[in-house]
Amino acid sequence: MTFPSAPRMLLLICLAAASAHAAGQAPLAAAAVADATRPDADRARDADRKPAEMLAFAQVRPGQTVIDYFAGRGYFTRLFSTAVGAQGAVYAVAPQLLLDRLKGKPLPPPVSAEPGRANVHETVGAASLHVPALADLVWTSQNYHDIRIWGGAAGTAELNRAVFAALKPGGYYIVLDHAGVAGLDEAGMARLHRIDEALVKQEVLAAGFVLDGASQALRNPQDDRTAQVFETGIRAHTDQFILRFRKP
């Protein structure tokens, strides 16, 4: 009988563990998506946003503390709230840069005011995310590019440092965004609302994170990455990258 070498055996064990973990995530993610209290407007976006795959990739579990950075109208906030349960907590953090731009304009109603969302809390983040406990996960989707546009390299560097400080060792930082062409410059980012995946990796790794994984779930090879993301025909169908970083 032939036995695998020690390194190969270790690899097989790790792969088996990862597969088992992913399988364990699926029912929790599916239950969060099936939550009957989710608004119809959220459900209408599920086909494009693939929330079950997103929650599984982020490895969300009951009892966790999750930060939804730049939460918008709360699409993912509600999913995280259901997934972490009553023993967990979700912090919907609004960037100060966003609030400055929206001064005087109405903001989306807080998810924490909705029935059954007592585990959701709203706060404002800048150099600190102002969350009272270290988090297991920081999630930001389709808006890292906005911080880069509004605050430049200094703005995203500040965000990445704040995320690093807000996470537990081993915690995850997920960045999902609209893909731009390689080397997309500042003017292109501002015009298209896209960002070069390589730039995001460079900036986040510089803050001390390690790259832990990537998902292809929202990739669209039909998108040539040159259209503005709000244009008819490409809106909700852009090529999107999803990166998982880990705090050592």
Coordinates of N, CA, C and O in Angstrom, one line a residue, residues 115-215:
P115 N -38.2 46.0 12.8 CA -38.5 44.9 13.8 C -37.5 43.7 13.6 O -37.2 43.3 12.5
G116 N -37.1 43.2 14.7 CA -36.2 42.0 14.7 C -34.7 42.3 14.4 O -33.9 41.4 14.2
R117 N -34.4 43.6 14.4 CA -33.0 44.0 14.0 C -32.3 44.6 15.2 O -31.5 45.5 15.1
A118 N -32.6 44.1 16.4 CA -31.9 44.7 17.6 C -30.4 44.5 17.7 O -29.7 45.1 18.4
N119 N -29.9 43.5 16.9 CA -28.5 43.3 16.9 C -27.7 44.2 15.9 O -26.5 44.1 15.7
V120 N -28.4 45.2 15.3 CA -27.8 46.1 14.4 C -27.6 47.4 15.0 O -28.5 47.9 15.8
H121 N -26.5 48.0 14.8 CA -26.1 49.3 15.4 C -25.5 50.2 14.3 O -24.7 49.7 13.5
E122 N -25.8 51.5 14.3 CA -25.2 52.4 13.3 C -24.2 53.3 14.0 O -24.3 53.7 15.1
T123 N -23.1 53.5 13.2 CA -22.1 54.4 13.7 C -21.4 55.1 12.5 O -21.7 54.8 11.3
V124 N -20.5 56.0 12.8 CA -19.8 56.8 11.7 C -18.3 56.4 11.8 O -17.8 56.4 12.9
G125 N -17.7 56.2 10.7 CA -16.3 55.9 10.7 C -15.4 56.8 9.9 O -15.8 57.3 8.8
A126 N -14.2 57.0 10.4 CA -13.2 57.8 9.7 C -11.8 57.1 10.0 O -11.6 56.0 9.6
A127 N -11.0 57.8 10.8 CA -9.7 57.1 11.2 C -10.0 55.9 12.1 O -9.2 55.0 12.2
S128 N -11.1 55.9 12.8 CA -11.6 54.8 13.5 C -13.0 54.4 13.1 O -13.7 55.3 12.6
L129 N -13.3 53.1 13.1 CA -14.6 52.7 12.7 C -15.6 52.8 13.9 O -16.8 52.6 13.7
H130 N -15.1 53.2 15.1 CA -16.0 53.5 16.2 C -16.9 52.3 16.6 O -18.1 52.5 16.7
V131 N -16.3 51.1 16.6 CA -17.0 49.9 17.0 C -16.5 49.5 18.4 O -15.3 49.4 18.5
P132 N -17.3 49.2 19.4 CA -16.8 49.0 20.7 C -16.1 47.6 21.0 O -15.6 47.4 22.1
A133 N -16.2 46.7 20.0 CA -15.6 45.4 20.2 C -14.9 45.0 18.9 O -15.3 45.4 17.8
L134 N -13.8 44.2 19.1 CA -13.1 43.8 17.9 C -14.0 42.9 17.0 O -14.7 42.0 17.6
A135 N -13.9 43.0 15.7 CA -14.8 42.4 14.8 C -14.2 41.1 14.2 O -13.0 41.0 14.1
D136 N -15.1 40.2 13.8 CA -14.6 39.0 13.1 C -14.5 39.3 11.6 O -13.8 38.6 10.9
L137 N -15.3 40.2 11.1 CA -15.4 40.5 9.7 C -15.7 42.0 9.4 O -16.6 42.5 10.1
V138 N -15.0 42.5 8.5 CA -15.4 43.8 7.9 C -15.7 43.6 6.4 O -14.9 43.0 5.7
W139 N -16.8 44.1 6.0 CA -17.3 43.9 4.7 C -17.6 45.2 4.0 O -18.1 46.1 4.6
T140 N -17.1 45.4 2.8 CA -17.4 46.6 2.0 C -17.7 46.2 0.6 O -16.8 45.5 0.0
S141 N -18.8 46.6 0.0 CA -19.1 46.1 -1.3 C -19.5 47.3 -2.2 O -20.3 48.2 -1.9
Q142 N -18.8 47.4 -3.4 CA -19.1 48.3 -4.5 C -18.8 49.8 -4.0 O -19.5 50.7 -4.6
N143 N -17.9 50.0 -3.1 CA -17.7 51.3 -2.7 C -16.3 51.7 -2.2 O -16.0 52.8 -1.9
Y144 N -15.4 50.7 -2.3 CA -14.0 51.0 -2.0 C -13.5 52.1 -3.0 O -12.8 53.0 -2.6
H145 N -14.0 52.0 -4.2 CA -13.6 53.0 -5.2 C -14.0 54.4 -4.9 O -13.4 55.4 -5.2
D146 N -15.2 54.5 -4.2 CA -15.7 55.8 -3.8 C -14.7 56.5 -2.8 O -14.5 57.7 -2.9
I147 N -14.3 55.7 -1.8 CA -13.3 56.3 -0.8 C -12.1 56.7 -1.6 O -11.5 57.8 -1.3
R148 N -11.6 55.9 -2.5 CA -10.4 56.3 -3.3 C -10.6 57.6 -4.1 O -9.8 58.4 -4.2
I149 N -11.8 57.7 -4.7 CA -12.2 58.9 -5.5 C -12.2 60.1 -4.6 O -11.7 61.2 -4.9
W150 N -12.9 60.0 -3.5 CA -13.2 61.2 -2.6 C -12.0 61.5 -1.8 O -11.7 62.7 -1.5
G151 N -11.2 60.5 -1.3 CA -10.1 60.8 -0.4 C -8.8 60.5 -0.9 O -7.8 60.7 -0.2
G152 N -8.7 60.0 -2.2 CA -7.4 59.7 -2.7 C -6.7 58.5 -2.0 O -7.3 57.8 -1.2
A153 N -5.4 58.3 -2.3 CA -4.7 57.2 -1.7 C -4.7 57.4 -0.2 O -4.7 56.4 0.6
A154 N -4.6 58.6 0.3 CA -4.7 58.8 1.8 C -6.0 58.3 2.4 O -6.0 57.8 3.5
G155 N -7.1 58.5 1.7 CA -8.4 58.1 2.2 C -8.5 56.6 2.3 O -9.0 56.1 3.3
T156 N -8.0 55.8 1.3 CA -8.1 54.4 1.4 C -7.1 53.8 2.4 O -7.3 52.8 3.0
A157 N -5.9 54.5 2.5 CA -4.9 54.1 3.5 C -5.5 54.2 4.9 O -5.3 53.4 5.7
E158 N -6.2 55.3 5.1 CA -6.8 55.6 6.4 C -7.9 54.5 6.7 O -8.0 53.9 7.8
L159 N -8.7 54.2 5.7 CA -9.7 53.1 5.8 C -9.1 51.8 6.2 O -9.5 51.1 7.1
N160 N -8.0 51.4 5.4 CA -7.4 50.1 5.6 C -6.8 50.0 7.0 O -6.8 48.9 7.6
R161 N -6.2 51.1 7.5 CA -5.6 51.1 8.8 C -6.7 50.9 9.9 O -6.6 50.2 10.9
A162 N -7.8 51.6 9.6 CA -9.0 51.5 10.6 C -9.5 50.1 10.6 O -9.9 49.6 11.7
V163 N -9.7 49.5 9.5 CA -10.2 48.1 9.4 C -9.2 47.2 10.1 O -9.7 46.3 10.9
F164 N -8.0 47.3 9.9 CA -7.0 46.5 10.5 C -7.1 46.6 12.1 O -7.1 45.6 12.8
A165 N -7.3 47.8 12.6 CA -7.4 48.0 14.0 C -8.7 47.5 14.5 O -8.8 47.1 15.7
A166 N -9.7 47.5 13.7 CA -11.1 47.0 14.2 C -11.2 45.5 14.2 O -12.2 45.0 14.8
L167 N -10.3 44.8 13.6 CA -10.5 43.3 13.5 C -9.7 42.5 14.6 O -8.6 43.0 15.0
K168 N -10.3 41.4 14.9 CA -9.5 40.4 15.7 C -8.4 39.8 14.9 O -8.5 39.8 13.7
P169 N -7.3 39.4 15.5 CA -6.4 38.6 14.8 C -7.1 37.4 14.1 O -7.9 36.7 14.8
G170 N -6.8 37.2 12.8 CA -7.5 36.1 12.1 C -8.8 36.6 11.5 O -9.4 35.8 10.7
G171 N -9.2 37.8 11.8 CA -10.4 38.3 11.2 C -10.3 38.6 9.7 O -9.2 38.8 9.2
Y172 N -11.4 38.7 9.0 CA -11.4 38.9 7.6 C -11.9 40.3 7.2 O -12.8 40.9 7.8
Y173 N -11.3 40.7 6.1 CA -11.7 42.0 5.4 C -12.0 41.7 4.0 O -11.2 41.2 3.2
I174 N -13.3 41.8 3.6 CA -13.8 41.5 2.3 C -14.0 42.8 1.5 O -14.7 43.7 1.9
V175 N -13.3 42.9 0.3 CA -13.5 44.0 -0.6 C -14.1 43.5 -1.9 O -13.5 42.7 -2.6
L176 N -15.3 44.0 -2.2 CA -16.0 43.6 -3.4 C -16.2 44.9 -4.2 O -16.6 45.9 -3.6
D177 N -15.8 44.9 -5.5 CA -15.9 46.2 -6.2 C -16.0 46.0 -7.7 O -15.7 44.9 -8.2
H178 N -16.4 47.0 -8.4 CA -16.5 47.0 -9.9 C -15.0 47.0 -10.5 O -14.2 47.9 -10.1
A179 N -14.7 46.1 -11.3 CA -13.4 45.9 -11.9 C -13.1 47.0 -12.9 O -14.0 47.2 -13.8
G180 N -12.0 47.6 -12.9 CA -11.5 48.5 -13.9 C -10.4 47.8 -14.7 O -9.9 46.8 -14.3
V181 N -10.0 48.5 -15.8 CA -8.9 47.9 -16.6 C -7.6 48.1 -15.8 O -7.5 48.9 -14.9
A182 N -6.6 47.3 -16.1 CA -5.3 47.3 -15.4 C -4.7 48.7 -15.5 O -4.7 49.3 -16.6
G183 N -4.3 49.3 -14.4 CA -3.6 50.6 -14.5 C -4.6 51.8 -14.5 O -4.2 52.9 -14.8
L184 N -5.9 51.6 -14.3 CA -6.9 52.6 -14.4 C -6.4 53.8 -13.5 O -6.1 53.6 -12.4
D185 N -6.4 55.0 -14.1 CA -5.9 56.2 -13.4 C -7.0 56.8 -12.6 O -8.2 56.4 -12.6
E186 N -6.6 57.9 -11.9 CA -7.6 58.6 -11.0 C -8.8 59.2 -11.8 O -9.9 59.0 -11.3
A187 N -8.5 59.8 -12.9 CA -9.6 60.3 -13.7 C -10.5 59.2 -14.2 O -11.8 59.4 -14.2
G188 N -10.0 58.1 -14.5 CA -10.8 56.9 -15.0 C -11.7 56.4 -13.8 O -12.8 56.0 -14.0
M189 N -11.1 56.3 -12.6 CA -11.9 55.9 -11.5 C -13.1 56.8 -11.3 O -14.2 56.3 -11.1
A190 N -12.8 58.1 -11.3 CA -13.9 59.1 -11.0 C -14.9 59.0 -12.1 O -16.1 59.2 -11.8
R191 N -14.6 58.8 -13.3 CA -15.5 58.8 -14.5 C -16.3 57.5 -14.5 O -17.5 57.5 -14.8
L192 N -15.7 56.4 -14.2 CA -16.3 55.1 -14.4 C -16.9 54.5 -13.1 O -17.7 53.5 -13.2
H193 N -16.4 54.9 -12.0 CA -16.7 54.3 -10.7 C -16.3 52.8 -10.7 O -17.0 51.9 -10.2
R194 N -15.1 52.6 -11.2 CA -14.4 51.3 -11.1 C -13.0 51.5 -10.5 O -12.5 52.6 -10.4
I195 N -12.4 50.4 -10.2 CA -11.0 50.4 -9.7 C -10.2 49.2 -10.1 O -10.8 48.1 -10.3
D196 N -8.9 49.4 -10.3 CA -8.1 48.3 -10.7 C -7.9 47.3 -9.5 O -7.5 47.7 -8.4
E197 N -8.2 46.0 -9.7 CA -8.1 45.0 -8.6 C -6.7 45.0 -8.0 O -6.5 44.9 -6.8
A198 N -5.7 45.2 -8.9 CA -4.3 45.1 -8.4 C -4.0 46.3 -7.5 O -3.2 46.1 -6.5
L199 N -4.6 47.4 -7.7 CA -4.4 48.5 -6.8 C -5.0 48.3 -5.4 O -4.4 48.6 -4.4
V200 N -6.2 47.7 -5.4 CA -6.8 47.3 -4.1 C -5.9 46.4 -3.3 O -5.6 46.6 -2.1
K201 N -5.4 45.3 -4.0 CA -4.5 44.4 -3.4 C -3.3 45.1 -2.8 O -2.9 44.9 -1.6
Q202 N -2.7 45.9 -3.6 CA -1.5 46.7 -3.2 C -1.7 47.5 -1.9 O -1.0 47.4 -0.9
E203 N -2.8 48.2 -1.9 CA -3.1 49.1 -0.8 C -3.5 48.3 0.5 O -3.0 48.7 1.6
V204 N -4.3 47.3 0.3 CA -4.7 46.5 1.5 C -3.6 45.7 2.1 O -3.4 45.7 3.3
L205 N -2.7 45.1 1.3 CA -1.6 44.4 1.8 C -0.6 45.3 2.5 O 0.0 45.0 3.5
A206 N -0.5 46.6 2.0 CA 0.4 47.6 2.7 C -0.1 47.9 4.1 O 0.8 48.3 4.9
A207 N -1.3 47.6 4.4 CA -1.8 47.9 5.7 C -1.6 46.8 6.7 O -1.9 46.9 7.9
G208 N -1.0 45.7 6.2 CA -0.6 44.6 7.1 C -1.4 43.3 6.9 O -1.2 42.3 7.5
F209 N -2.4 43.3 6.0 CA -3.2 42.1 5.7 C -2.5 41.2 4.8 O -1.5 41.5 4.1
V210 N -3.0 39.9 4.8 CA -2.5 38.9 3.8 C -3.7 38.5 3.0 O -4.9 38.5 3.5
L211 N -3.5 38.2 1.7 CA -4.6 37.8 0.8 C -4.9 36.4 1.2 O -4.1 35.5 1.1
D212 N -6.2 36.1 1.5 CA -6.6 34.8 1.9 C -7.5 34.1 0.9 O -7.6 32.9 1.0
G213 N -8.1 34.8 0.0 CA -8.9 34.1 -1.0 C -9.5 35.1 -2.0 O -9.5 36.3 -1.8
A214 N -10.1 34.6 -3.0 CA -10.8 35.4 -4.0 C -12.0 34.6 -4.6 O -11.9 33.4 -4.6
S215 N -13.1 35.3 -4.9 CA -14.3 34.6 -5.5 C -14.5 35.1 -6.9 O -14.3 36.3 -7.2

